[in-house]
Amino acid sequence: MRLSKYYVKTLKETPKEAEVISHKLLLRSGMIKRLASGVYTYLPLGLKALKKVENIVREEMDRAGAQEIFMPVLQPAELWKESGRWDVMGAEMMRIQDRHSREFALGPTHEEVITDIIRNDISSYKSLPLNLYQIQTKFRDERRPRFGLMRGREFMMKDAYSFHANKESLDEEFENMKAAYTRVFERCGLKFRAVEADSGAIGGSGSQEFHVLAESGEDEIIYCTSCDYAANVETATSTIVELPKAETLDIKLVDTPNVSKIVDVVEYLNVPVEQTVKAMMYKDVVTDDVYMVLIRGDFEVNEVKLKNIIDTIDVVLLTDSEIENLGLIKGFIGPVGADLTKIKVIADKSIVGISNHTAGGNKLDTHYVNVNYGRDYEAEVVADVRTVVVGEKCPKCGGELASARGIESGHIFKLGDKYSKALNASFLDENGKSQIMEMGCYGIGVSRTMASAIEQNNDENGIIWPSAIAPFVVEVIPANMKSEEQVALAEEIYKNFQDSCIDVALDDRDERIGFKFKDGDLIGYPFKVVAGKKAAEGIVELKIRRTNETLEVSKDEVVSKVKELMKQY
Ligand code: ATP
Ligand code: MG
């Protein structure tokens, strides 16, 4: 492509609305343009990068045996009502009506549509397993669309759905998809981690996220420094911290005037924080049931774990007035001496073994000391409900846990029979018996992956694309547009790259070299080839964007040199 004719408008200033680096650089390099909040046009450069990610995804899905289809964006409400999700999806689902006032959704995901197809088409175990995928625009009216392509309201997703005669077959496909996703992110040239993720109400071990590692990531990932354990902090398993056992003492109610925070309790009563227990009051948003969650004073309640224990969609902390209405006193709540008729108690595993801990006194300005689980109170449920912290022991090998930030770019999930049951997707097994299919679903945020590549690969001058997904791999630049020799050499090299099927841009714009370099750095071409002073000798400069190195290469070797370097950068 000749840049003199190419539609690319780079900006000097960063548009104010952009907060994260990928958003800033995508706008500044003229790759995308905003139409409305969370809605963007891909201009030629941006679309080229998107298509490169898309093609890698497509090739790896095909190689893994999945088959590409293309489903409608427009989905009738009836299907969503059948699965029960018309209401559950809430405000995130974009809804419209046709001229006959019939309701439709703009697809946020396609479990319903694909299950409808399969239940009508597949009736025998002989046609299973089956994995179908598409690459398509998704619509989600996100509460906070932000960060450009990272969290859009209209975005590109690859979504795949698999159907199976039994759980073993689903397990196999899950591993197959895990391997395919690993190849996708490797081929994109990204540093990433596959981590255990929340599988919500469905439970089980069948949920893995693929995170592109970047400081700006919205998610925290916990990983072991000794083994391969890695999990989203939302779900990472905590280990029980053993404390020395002491002889149990008599429980006592003591005055603690104005001492309601754990730090103050520790100081006022002169107890180690490991011997304090706090009570957090939560409500199930679906049933309004109230829970008292007991946890060690220095730990935090993990709300994702809590919602899974309760088996609900979400939980929220009680408001001050809700606490008061239950007869409790904020800052002094505890499991001993409270009216628990309307409250279920959930204890984190960490508190069961603490000898002689403190707890709220359920009277203003009081606390209990020498409280012991089992003797003084019990919980309905004892479970892992706390957030893992860096430095604690790995649940798998006992090694030390560390944390990193990540951007969730892919998610694979064993759905089991959730949708196949709701929509009655059944088949006849070997014995002619009707059975419900097992399902898996597998998503990659194609546009989010493109943005996360920029979050991970940039410097103060602009983007540093990995070659595999760069809009153009090489930019060929005549140093001086007035030098016929340099221009001719640049043209020759440009043609050689084209003949070798390497995506190349020729910067034949009538601009100064300094301007071209700056623009090139911003756009992020992995390599620049400059035909300059040594053009007469057939020697060019090859600049590597990532390392800033400059090599002198003969014109005949430059294509093979770039090919070699592409493996590395
Ligand atoms: P998140 O927790 O970030 O909202 P999600 O759990 O809603 O993600 P999935 O429903 O699993 O996401 O969708 C599959 C993939 O689609 C995600 O892994 C992510 O890469 C991408 N994705 C989801 N929402 C968006 C969005 N609003 N903009 C861009 N990509 C998205
Ligand atoms: Mg979401």
Coordinates of C-alpha atoms and ligand atoms in Angstrom, one line a residue:
M1 CA 0.0 0.0 0.0
R2 CA 1.2 3.5 -0.9
L3 CA 0.7 5.8 2.0
S4 CA 0.3 8.7 -0.3
K5 CA -3.0 7.2 -1.3
Y6 CA -3.9 5.5 2.0
Y7 CA -6.6 6.7 4.3
V8 CA -4.7 7.3 7.5
K9 CA -5.0 10.4 9.6
T10 CA -2.8 10.4 12.6
L11 CA -3.4 13.0 15.4
K12 CA -0.9 15.0 17.3
E13 CA -3.0 15.5 20.4
T14 CA -4.6 12.7 22.4
P15 CA -8.4 13.0 22.5
K16 CA -9.5 13.8 26.0
E17 CA -12.0 11.0 26.3
A18 CA -9.3 8.3 26.2
E19 CA -8.1 7.0 29.6
V20 CA -6.1 3.9 28.7
I21 CA -3.2 3.6 26.4
S22 CA -4.7 1.4 23.8
H23 CA -7.7 3.8 23.4
K24 CA -5.3 6.8 23.1
L25 CA -3.1 5.1 20.6
L26 CA -5.9 3.6 18.5
L27 CA -7.4 7.1 18.2
R28 CA -4.1 8.9 17.6
S29 CA -2.9 6.5 15.0
G30 CA -6.2 6.9 13.1
M31 CA -7.2 3.2 13.4
I32 CA -10.6 3.7 14.9
K33 CA -13.1 6.6 15.2
R34 CA -15.8 7.0 17.8
L35 CA -19.5 7.3 16.6
A36 CA -21.2 7.0 20.0
S37 CA -20.2 5.8 23.5
G38 CA -18.7 2.3 23.1
V39 CA -19.4 2.3 19.3
Y40 CA -16.5 2.7 16.8
T41 CA -15.7 2.6 13.2
Y42 CA -12.6 0.7 12.1
L43 CA -10.6 2.7 9.6
P44 CA -8.3 0.8 7.1
L45 CA -5.3 0.4 9.5
G46 CA -7.5 -0.7 12.4
L47 CA -9.5 -3.1 10.3
K48 CA -6.3 -4.7 9.0
A49 CA -5.1 -5.4 12.5
L50 CA -8.6 -6.7 13.6
K51 CA -8.7 -9.0 10.5
K52 CA -5.3 -10.4 11.4
V53 CA -6.5 -11.4 14.9
E54 CA -9.7 -12.7 13.3
N55 CA -7.8 -14.9 10.8
I56 CA -5.6 -16.4 13.4
V57 CA -8.7 -17.3 15.5
R58 CA -10.4 -18.7 12.4
E59 CA -7.4 -20.8 11.4
E60 CA -7.0 -22.3 14.9
M61 CA -10.7 -23.0 15.3
D62 CA -10.8 -24.7 11.9
R63 CA -7.7 -26.7 12.8
A64 CA -9.3 -27.8 16.1
G65 CA -12.2 -29.2 14.1
A66 CA -14.8 -26.5 14.7
Q67 CA -17.0 -25.4 11.8
E68 CA -17.7 -21.8 10.9
I69 CA -21.3 -20.6 10.6
F70 CA -22.9 -17.1 10.7
M71 CA -26.0 -16.5 12.9
P72 CA -28.3 -13.6 12.9
V73 CA -27.8 -10.5 15.1
L74 CA -31.5 -10.1 15.4
Q75 CA -33.0 -12.7 17.8
P76 CA -36.7 -13.1 18.6
A77 CA -37.6 -12.6 22.3
E78 CA -39.5 -15.9 22.4
L79 CA -36.3 -17.9 22.4
W80 CA -34.9 -15.8 25.3
K81 CA -38.1 -16.2 27.2
E82 CA -37.9 -20.0 26.7
S83 CA -34.4 -20.1 28.2
G84 CA -35.5 -17.8 31.0
R85 CA -32.9 -15.1 30.1
W86 CA -35.1 -12.4 28.7
D87 CA -35.5 -11.1 32.2
V88 CA -32.1 -12.2 33.6
M89 CA -30.1 -10.3 31.0
G90 CA -31.6 -7.0 32.3
A91 CA -30.4 -3.7 30.9
E92 CA -27.3 -5.1 29.3
M93 CA -29.4 -6.5 26.4
M94 CA -30.3 -4.2 23.6
R95 CA -33.9 -4.7 22.8
I96 CA -35.9 -3.5 19.8
Q97 CA -39.4 -3.9 18.3
D98 CA -40.3 -4.6 14.7
R99 CA -43.2 -2.8 12.9
H100 CA -45.6 -5.3 14.3
S101 CA -44.4 -4.6 17.9
R102 CA -42.7 -8.0 18.1
E103 CA -39.8 -7.9 20.4
F104 CA -36.2 -8.7 19.5
A105 CA -32.8 -8.6 21.0
L106 CA -29.6 -7.6 19.3
G107 CA -27.5 -10.7 20.1
P108 CA -25.2 -10.3 23.2
T109 CA -24.3 -14.0 22.9
H110 CA -25.8 -16.9 20.9
E111 CA -26.6 -19.9 23.2
E112 CA -30.3 -19.7 22.5
V113 CA -30.0 -19.4 18.7
I114 CA -27.5 -22.2 18.3
T115 CA -29.4 -24.5 20.7
D116 CA -32.6 -23.9 18.7
I117 CA -30.8 -24.9 15.5
I118 CA -29.3 -28.0 17.0
R119 CA -32.5 -29.2 18.7
N120 CA -34.3 -29.1 15.4
D121 CA -31.5 -30.6 13.3
I122 CA -29.7 -33.2 15.5
S123 CA -31.5 -36.2 16.8
S124 CA -29.0 -39.0 17.0
Y125 CA -25.8 -39.6 19.0
K126 CA -24.2 -40.4 15.6
S127 CA -24.1 -36.6 14.7
L128 CA -22.3 -35.7 18.0
P129 CA -20.0 -34.2 19.1
L130 CA -20.3 -31.0 17.1
N131 CA -18.5 -27.6 17.5
L132 CA -19.8 -24.6 15.6
Y133 CA -18.5 -21.1 15.7
Q134 CA -18.9 -17.7 14.3
I135 CA -17.1 -14.4 14.2
Q136 CA -19.6 -11.6 14.6
T137 CA -20.6 -8.3 16.1
K138 CA -22.1 -8.5 19.5
F139 CA -24.2 -6.0 21.3
R140 CA -24.1 -5.3 25.0
D141 CA -25.4 -2.2 26.6
E142 CA -22.6 -2.1 29.2
R143 CA -23.1 -0.1 32.3
R144 CA -19.8 1.6 31.7
P145 CA -18.6 1.4 28.1
R146 CA -15.0 2.6 28.3
F147 CA -11.4 2.1 27.3
G148 CA -12.2 2.2 23.6
L149 CA -12.3 -1.3 22.1
M150 CA -11.7 -2.8 25.6
R151 CA -15.3 -2.5 26.7
G152 CA -17.5 -1.6 23.8
R153 CA -21.3 -1.7 23.4
E154 CA -20.8 -3.1 19.9
F155 CA -17.8 -5.4 19.6
M156 CA -16.3 -8.3 17.7
M157 CA -16.5 -11.7 19.2
K158 CA -15.7 -15.2 18.2
D159 CA -18.2 -17.5 19.9
A160 CA -18.2 -21.2 19.6
Y161 CA -20.7 -23.8 21.0
S162 CA -20.2 -27.5 21.3
F163 CA -22.7 -30.3 21.7
H164 CA -22.1 -33.7 23.2
A165 CA -23.6 -37.0 24.0
N166 CA -21.9 -37.2 27.4
K167 CA -19.7 -35.4 29.9
E168 CA -16.5 -37.2 28.8
S169 CA -16.9 -35.9 25.3
L170 CA -17.4 -32.4 26.6
D171 CA -14.3 -32.7 28.8
E172 CA -12.3 -33.7 25.7
E173 CA -13.5 -30.8 23.7
F174 CA -12.8 -28.4 26.5
E175 CA -9.2 -29.5 26.5
N176 CA -9.1 -29.2 22.7
M177 CA -10.4 -25.6 22.9
K178 CA -7.9 -24.9 25.6
A179 CA -5.1 -26.0 23.3
A180 CA -6.6 -24.0 20.4
Y181 CA -6.8 -20.8 22.5
T182 CA -3.2 -21.3 23.7
R183 CA -2.1 -21.4 20.0
V184 CA -4.2 -18.4 19.2
F185 CA -2.6 -16.2 21.9
E186 CA 0.8 -17.6 21.2
R187 CA 0.5 -16.9 17.4
C188 CA -0.7 -13.3 18.2
G189 CA 2.6 -12.8 19.9
L190 CA 1.1 -12.0 23.3
K191 CA 2.1 -12.7 26.8
F192 CA -0.9 -14.4 28.4
R193 CA -2.0 -16.8 31.1
A194 CA -4.8 -19.3 31.2
V195 CA -6.5 -19.1 34.6
E196 CA -9.3 -20.8 36.6
A197 CA -12.4 -18.6 36.5
D198 CA -15.7 -18.3 38.1
S199 CA -18.2 -20.7 36.7
G200 CA -21.1 -19.1 38.6
A201 CA -24.1 -21.1 39.5
I202 CA -23.2 -24.0 37.1
G203 CA -20.2 -24.8 39.3
G204 CA -17.5 -27.3 38.6
S205 CA -14.0 -26.9 37.3
G206 CA -15.1 -26.1 33.7
S207 CA -14.3 -22.4 33.4
Q208 CA -11.0 -21.0 32.2
E209 CA -10.2 -17.4 31.2
F210 CA -7.3 -16.4 29.0
H211 CA -5.8 -13.1 30.2
V212 CA -3.4 -10.9 28.2
L213 CA -1.0 -9.7 30.8
A214 CA -0.9 -5.9 31.2
E215 CA -0.6 -3.5 34.1
S216 CA -3.8 -1.7 33.0
G217 CA -5.9 -5.0 33.1
E218 CA -9.2 -4.8 35.0
D219 CA -8.6 -8.3 36.5
E220 CA -6.2 -9.5 39.2
I221 CA -4.7 -12.9 38.6
I222 CA -3.3 -15.0 41.3
Y223 CA -0.6 -17.5 40.3
C224 CA 1.9 -19.8 42.0
T225 CA 5.6 -19.0 41.8
S226 CA 6.4 -22.8 42.0
C227 CA 3.7 -24.7 40.0
D228 CA 1.2 -24.0 37.2
Y229 CA -1.7 -23.0 39.5
A230 CA -3.3 -19.7 38.3
A231 CA -6.7 -18.3 39.0
N232 CA -8.7 -15.2 38.7
V233 CA -8.7 -13.6 42.2
E234 CA -12.5 -13.8 42.1
T235 CA -12.2 -17.5 42.5
A236 CA -8.7 -18.4 43.6
T237 CA -8.9 -21.0 46.4
S238 CA -7.6 -19.8 49.8
T239 CA -5.7 -22.1 52.1
I240 CA -6.4 -22.3 55.8
V241 CA -3.8 -20.4 57.8
E242 CA -3.1 -22.5 60.9
L243 CA -2.7 -20.6 64.1
P244 CA -1.2 -21.9 67.3
K245 CA -3.9 -23.5 69.5
A246 CA -4.4 -22.0 72.9
E247 CA -6.5 -23.1 75.9
T248 CA -10.0 -21.7 75.6
L249 CA -10.9 -19.0 78.1
D250 CA -14.2 -17.8 79.4
I251 CA -16.2 -15.6 77.0
K252 CA -16.5 -12.0 78.3
L253 CA -18.4 -8.9 77.1
V254 CA -16.2 -5.8 77.4
D255 CA -16.7 -2.1 76.9
T256 CA -15.2 -0.8 73.7
P257 CA -16.3 2.9 73.5
N258 CA -16.3 4.1 69.9
V259 CA -14.1 1.2 68.9
S260 CA -15.9 -0.2 65.8
K261 CA -13.1 -0.7 63.2
I262 CA -10.8 -3.7 63.3
V263 CA -7.7 -1.6 63.6
D264 CA -9.2 0.1 66.6
V265 CA -10.3 -3.2 68.2
V266 CA -6.7 -4.5 67.8
E267 CA -5.3 -1.5 69.5
Y268 CA -7.9 -1.0 72.2
L269 CA -8.1 -4.6 73.3
N270 CA -4.4 -5.3 72.5
V271 CA -5.1 -8.4 70.5
P272 CA -3.4 -9.6 67.4
V273 CA -5.5 -9.0 64.2
E274 CA -5.4 -12.8 63.6
Q275 CA -7.5 -13.2 66.7
T276 CA -10.3 -10.8 65.5
V277 CA -13.5 -11.7 63.6
K278 CA -15.7 -9.3 61.7
A279 CA -19.2 -9.7 60.6
M280 CA -20.3 -8.5 57.2
M281 CA -24.0 -8.3 56.4
Y282 CA -25.1 -9.2 52.9
K283 CA -28.3 -9.7 51.0
D284 CA -29.2 -12.0 48.1
V285 CA -30.5 -9.6 45.4
V286 CA -32.9 -12.3 44.1
T287 CA -34.5 -13.6 47.4
D288 CA -33.7 -10.7 49.8
D289 CA -32.4 -13.4 52.2
V290 CA -29.9 -11.9 54.7
Y291 CA -26.5 -13.4 55.5
M292 CA -24.0 -12.7 58.2
V293 CA -20.6 -13.5 56.8
L294 CA -17.9 -14.0 59.5
I295 CA -14.3 -13.6 58.5
R296 CA -10.9 -12.9 60.2
G297 CA -10.5 -9.2 60.8
D298 CA -7.6 -8.8 58.3
F299 CA -9.2 -10.7 55.4
E300 CA -11.7 -9.6 52.8
V301 CA -15.0 -11.2 51.8
N302 CA -15.0 -12.4 48.2
E303 CA -18.4 -11.6 46.8
V304 CA -18.0 -13.9 43.8
K305 CA -17.4 -16.9 46.1
L306 CA -20.2 -15.7 48.4
K307 CA -22.8 -15.6 45.5
N308 CA -21.7 -19.1 44.5
I309 CA -22.1 -20.5 48.0
I310 CA -25.6 -19.0 48.2
D311 CA -26.2 -20.0 44.6
T312 CA -27.6 -16.6 43.4
I313 CA -26.9 -14.0 40.7
D314 CA -25.5 -11.3 43.0
V315 CA -25.1 -10.2 46.5
V316 CA -25.0 -6.7 48.0
L317 CA -24.0 -5.3 51.4
L318 CA -26.9 -4.2 53.6
T319 CA -27.5 -0.5 54.0
D320 CA -27.3 1.1 57.5
S321 CA -31.0 1.2 57.8
E322 CA -31.4 -2.4 56.8
I323 CA -28.9 -3.3 59.5
E324 CA -30.8 -1.2 62.1
N325 CA -34.1 -2.9 61.1
L326 CA -32.6 -6.2 62.0
G327 CA -31.9 -4.9 65.5
L328 CA -28.1 -4.9 64.9
I329 CA -25.7 -2.1 65.6
K330 CA -23.2 -1.2 62.9
G331 CA -19.6 -1.6 64.0
F332 CA -20.6 -4.0 66.9
I333 CA -22.2 -6.9 65.0
G334 CA -21.2 -10.5 65.9
P335 CA -22.6 -14.0 66.0
V336 CA -23.0 -14.2 69.8
G337 CA -26.1 -12.6 71.3
A338 CA -27.7 -11.5 68.1
D339 CA -31.2 -12.4 67.0
L340 CA -30.5 -14.7 64.1
T341 CA -34.0 -15.8 63.3
K342 CA -34.0 -13.8 60.0
I343 CA -30.2 -14.2 59.4
K344 CA -28.2 -17.1 58.0
V345 CA -24.6 -17.3 59.2
I346 CA -21.8 -18.2 56.8
A347 CA -18.3 -18.6 58.4
D348 CA -15.1 -18.4 56.4
K349 CA -12.9 -21.5 57.0
S350 CA -10.3 -19.2 58.5
I351 CA -12.2 -18.5 61.7
V352 CA -13.1 -22.0 62.8
G353 CA -9.7 -22.7 64.2
I354 CA -9.0 -19.4 66.0
S355 CA -8.8 -19.8 69.8
N356 CA -10.3 -16.9 71.8
H357 CA -11.1 -14.4 69.2
T358 CA -13.0 -11.1 69.5
A359 CA -16.4 -10.4 68.0
G360 CA -19.0 -7.6 68.0
G361 CA -21.1 -7.5 71.2
N362 CA -24.4 -6.7 69.6
K363 CA -24.7 -3.8 72.1
L364 CA -23.5 -0.3 71.4
D365 CA -19.8 0.1 72.3
T366 CA -19.2 -3.5 73.3
H367 CA -17.2 -6.5 72.1
Y368 CA -16.9 -10.1 73.2
V369 CA -13.5 -11.5 73.9
N370 CA -12.4 -15.1 74.1
V371 CA -15.0 -16.2 71.6
N372 CA -14.6 -19.8 70.2
Y373 CA -16.3 -21.3 67.2
G374 CA -18.4 -24.4 68.1
R375 CA -18.5 -23.5 71.8
D376 CA -20.1 -20.0 71.6
Y377 CA -21.7 -20.0 68.2
E378 CA -22.0 -22.0 65.0
A379 CA -22.6 -21.2 61.4
E380 CA -25.0 -22.8 58.9
V381 CA -22.3 -23.0 56.3
V382 CA -18.5 -23.1 56.8
A383 CA -16.8 -22.4 53.5
D384 CA -14.0 -20.6 51.6
V385 CA -15.5 -17.1 51.3
R386 CA -12.3 -15.0 51.4
T387 CA -10.2 -13.3 48.9
V388 CA -6.7 -14.8 48.5
V389 CA -3.8 -12.4 49.2
V390 CA -0.4 -12.3 47.7
G391 CA 2.2 -14.3 49.6
E392 CA -0.1 -17.0 50.9
K393 CA 0.3 -20.6 50.2
C394 CA -0.6 -22.2 46.8
P395 CA -3.6 -24.5 47.3
K396 CA -2.0 -27.0 44.8
C397 CA 1.6 -27.2 45.9
G398 CA 2.1 -25.1 48.9
G399 CA 4.4 -22.7 47.0
E400 CA 4.0 -18.9 47.3
L401 CA 1.3 -17.1 45.5
A402 CA 1.9 -13.9 43.5
S403 CA -0.4 -11.6 41.5
A404 CA -0.5 -10.0 38.1
R405 CA -2.9 -7.8 36.2
G406 CA -4.7 -9.2 33.2
I407 CA -7.2 -8.4 30.5
E408 CA -9.8 -11.2 30.0
S409 CA -9.6 -11.8 26.3
G410 CA -11.0 -15.3 26.1
H411 CA -13.2 -17.6 28.1
I412 CA -14.0 -21.3 27.7
F413 CA -16.8 -22.8 29.7
K414 CA -18.5 -26.1 30.3
L415 CA -22.2 -25.2 30.2
G416 CA -23.4 -28.8 31.0
D417 CA -27.1 -29.1 30.3
K418 CA -28.2 -25.6 31.4
Y419 CA -29.4 -24.5 27.9
S420 CA -30.0 -27.9 26.4
K421 CA -32.4 -28.7 29.2
A422 CA -34.2 -25.3 29.1
L423 CA -34.6 -25.6 25.3
N424 CA -35.0 -29.3 25.3
A425 CA -32.1 -30.2 23.0
S426 CA -32.2 -34.0 23.1
F427 CA -30.9 -36.9 21.1
L428 CA -31.3 -40.7 21.0
D429 CA -28.4 -42.6 22.4
E430 CA -27.0 -46.0 21.3
N431 CA -29.9 -47.7 23.1
G432 CA -32.5 -45.5 21.5
K433 CA -33.1 -43.7 24.8
S434 CA -33.7 -39.9 24.7
Q435 CA -31.0 -37.9 26.5
I436 CA -30.3 -34.2 27.0
M437 CA -27.1 -32.9 25.3
E438 CA -24.1 -31.6 27.1
M439 CA -22.8 -28.2 25.9
G440 CA -19.7 -26.1 26.0
C441 CA -19.2 -22.5 24.9
Y442 CA -16.0 -20.7 24.0
G443 CA -15.5 -17.0 23.4
I444 CA -12.7 -14.8 22.3
G445 CA -13.1 -11.0 22.3
V446 CA -11.5 -10.3 18.9
S447 CA -11.5 -6.6 19.2
R448 CA -10.6 -6.7 22.9
T449 CA -7.6 -8.9 22.0
M450 CA -6.5 -6.3 19.5
A451 CA -6.7 -3.6 22.1
S452 CA -5.0 -5.7 24.7
A453 CA -2.1 -6.3 22.3
I454 CA -1.5 -2.5 22.4
E455 CA -1.9 -2.3 26.2
Q456 CA 0.9 -4.9 26.4
N457 CA 3.1 -3.5 23.6
N458 CA 3.7 0.2 23.5
D459 CA 6.2 2.9 24.5
E460 CA 6.2 6.7 24.7
N461 CA 6.3 6.9 20.9
G462 CA 3.4 4.7 20.1
I463 CA 2.3 1.1 19.3
I464 CA 4.7 -1.8 19.0
W465 CA 2.7 -4.4 17.1
P466 CA 3.7 -8.0 17.2
S467 CA 4.4 -8.9 13.5
A468 CA 1.6 -11.4 13.4
I469 CA -1.2 -8.9 14.0
A470 CA 0.5 -5.7 12.7
P471 CA -1.6 -3.9 10.0
F472 CA 1.6 -3.7 8.0
V473 CA 4.7 -5.6 9.0
V474 CA 7.1 -3.3 7.2
E475 CA 7.2 0.4 6.2
V476 CA 9.6 1.2 3.4
I477 CA 10.8 4.8 3.4
P478 CA 12.9 6.8 0.9
A479 CA 14.9 9.1 3.2
N480 CA 14.7 11.9 0.7
M481 CA 11.8 12.1 -1.7
K482 CA 13.9 14.3 -4.0
S483 CA 16.5 11.6 -4.5
E484 CA 15.6 9.6 -7.6
E485 CA 18.0 6.9 -6.5
Q486 CA 16.5 6.5 -3.1
V487 CA 12.9 6.6 -4.4
A488 CA 13.8 3.9 -7.0
L489 CA 15.4 1.7 -4.5
A490 CA 12.5 2.0 -2.1
E491 CA 10.1 1.1 -4.9
E492 CA 12.1 -1.9 -5.8
I493 CA 12.2 -3.2 -2.1
Y494 CA 8.5 -2.4 -1.8
K495 CA 7.8 -4.7 -4.7
N496 CA 10.0 -7.4 -3.3
F497 CA 8.1 -7.5 -0.1
Q498 CA 4.8 -7.6 -2.0
D499 CA 6.1 -10.5 -4.1
S500 CA 7.0 -12.3 -0.9
C501 CA 3.4 -11.7 0.5
I502 CA 4.7 -9.6 3.4
D503 CA 2.3 -6.8 4.3
V504 CA 4.2 -3.7 3.3
A505 CA 3.5 0.1 3.3
L506 CA 5.6 2.4 1.1
D507 CA 5.8 5.9 2.7
D508 CA 5.9 7.8 -0.6
R509 CA 4.3 10.9 1.0
D510 CA 6.0 14.2 0.3
E511 CA 7.1 14.7 3.9
R512 CA 10.3 15.0 5.8
I513 CA 12.0 11.8 7.1
G514 CA 11.5 13.0 10.8
F515 CA 7.8 13.2 10.3
K516 CA 7.6 9.8 8.7
F517 CA 9.6 8.2 11.5
K518 CA 7.3 9.7 14.1
D519 CA 4.2 8.6 12.3
G520 CA 5.7 5.2 11.8
D521 CA 6.5 4.8 15.5
L522 CA 3.0 5.9 16.4
I523 CA 1.3 3.4 14.0
G524 CA 3.7 0.7 15.3
Y525 CA 5.1 -1.0 12.1
P526 CA 7.4 -3.7 13.6
F527 CA 10.1 -2.9 10.9
K528 CA 11.1 0.1 8.9
V529 CA 13.4 -0.1 5.9
V530 CA 15.0 3.2 4.9
A531 CA 16.6 3.8 1.5
G532 CA 19.1 6.6 2.4
K533 CA 22.7 7.6 1.8
K534 CA 23.9 4.2 0.8
A535 CA 21.2 3.6 -1.8
A536 CA 23.8 3.8 -4.5
E537 CA 25.6 0.8 -3.0
G538 CA 22.4 -1.1 -2.6
I539 CA 22.5 -0.9 1.2
V540 CA 19.5 0.1 3.3
E541 CA 18.8 0.6 7.0
L542 CA 16.5 -1.9 8.8
K543 CA 15.1 -0.5 12.0
I544 CA 13.5 -2.8 14.6
R545 CA 10.7 -0.9 16.3
R546 CA 10.8 -3.0 19.6
T547 CA 14.5 -2.7 20.2
N548 CA 15.3 0.5 18.4
E549 CA 18.2 -1.3 16.7
T550 CA 19.3 -0.3 13.3
L551 CA 21.0 -2.9 11.0
E552 CA 22.6 -2.2 7.6
V553 CA 21.4 -4.8 5.2
S554 CA 21.9 -5.2 1.4
K555 CA 18.8 -4.7 -0.7
D556 CA 18.8 -8.3 -1.8
E557 CA 18.8 -9.7 1.8
V558 CA 16.3 -7.3 3.4
V559 CA 13.3 -9.5 2.7
S560 CA 14.8 -12.6 4.1
K561 CA 16.2 -10.7 7.1
V562 CA 12.7 -9.4 7.9
K563 CA 11.2 -12.9 7.5
E564 CA 13.7 -14.1 10.0
L565 CA 13.1 -11.3 12.5
M566 CA 9.3 -11.7 12.2
K567 CA 9.7 -15.0 14.1
Q568 CA 11.1 -13.1 17.0
Y569 CA 9.2 -9.9 17.0
Ligands
ATP1 P1 -16.4 -9.1 31.2 O1 -16.3 -9.7 32.5 O2 -15.2 -8.3 30.8 O3 -17.6 -8.2 31.0 P2 -17.8 -11.3 30.0 O4 -17.6 -12.3 31.1 O5 -19.1 -10.5 30.0 O6 -16.6 -10.2 30.1 P3 -18.1 -13.2 27.9 O7 -19.5 -13.2 28.0 O8 -17.4 -14.4 28.4 O9 -17.5 -11.9 28.6 O10 -17.6 -12.9 26.4 C1 -16.5 -13.5 25.8 C2 -15.4 -12.6 25.5 O11 -15.9 -11.4 24.8 C3 -14.7 -12.0 26.7 O12 -13.7 -12.9 27.1 C4 -14.1 -10.7 26.2 O13 -12.9 -10.9 25.6 C5 -15.1 -10.3 25.2 N1 -16.0 -9.2 25.7 C6 -17.0 -9.3 26.6 N2 -17.6 -8.1 26.7 C7 -17.0 -7.2 25.9 C8 -17.1 -5.8 25.6 N3 -18.1 -5.1 26.2 N4 -16.3 -5.2 24.7 C9 -15.3 -6.0 24.1 N5 -15.1 -7.3 24.3 C10 -15.9 -7.9 25.2
MG2 MG -19.6 -8.6 30.7

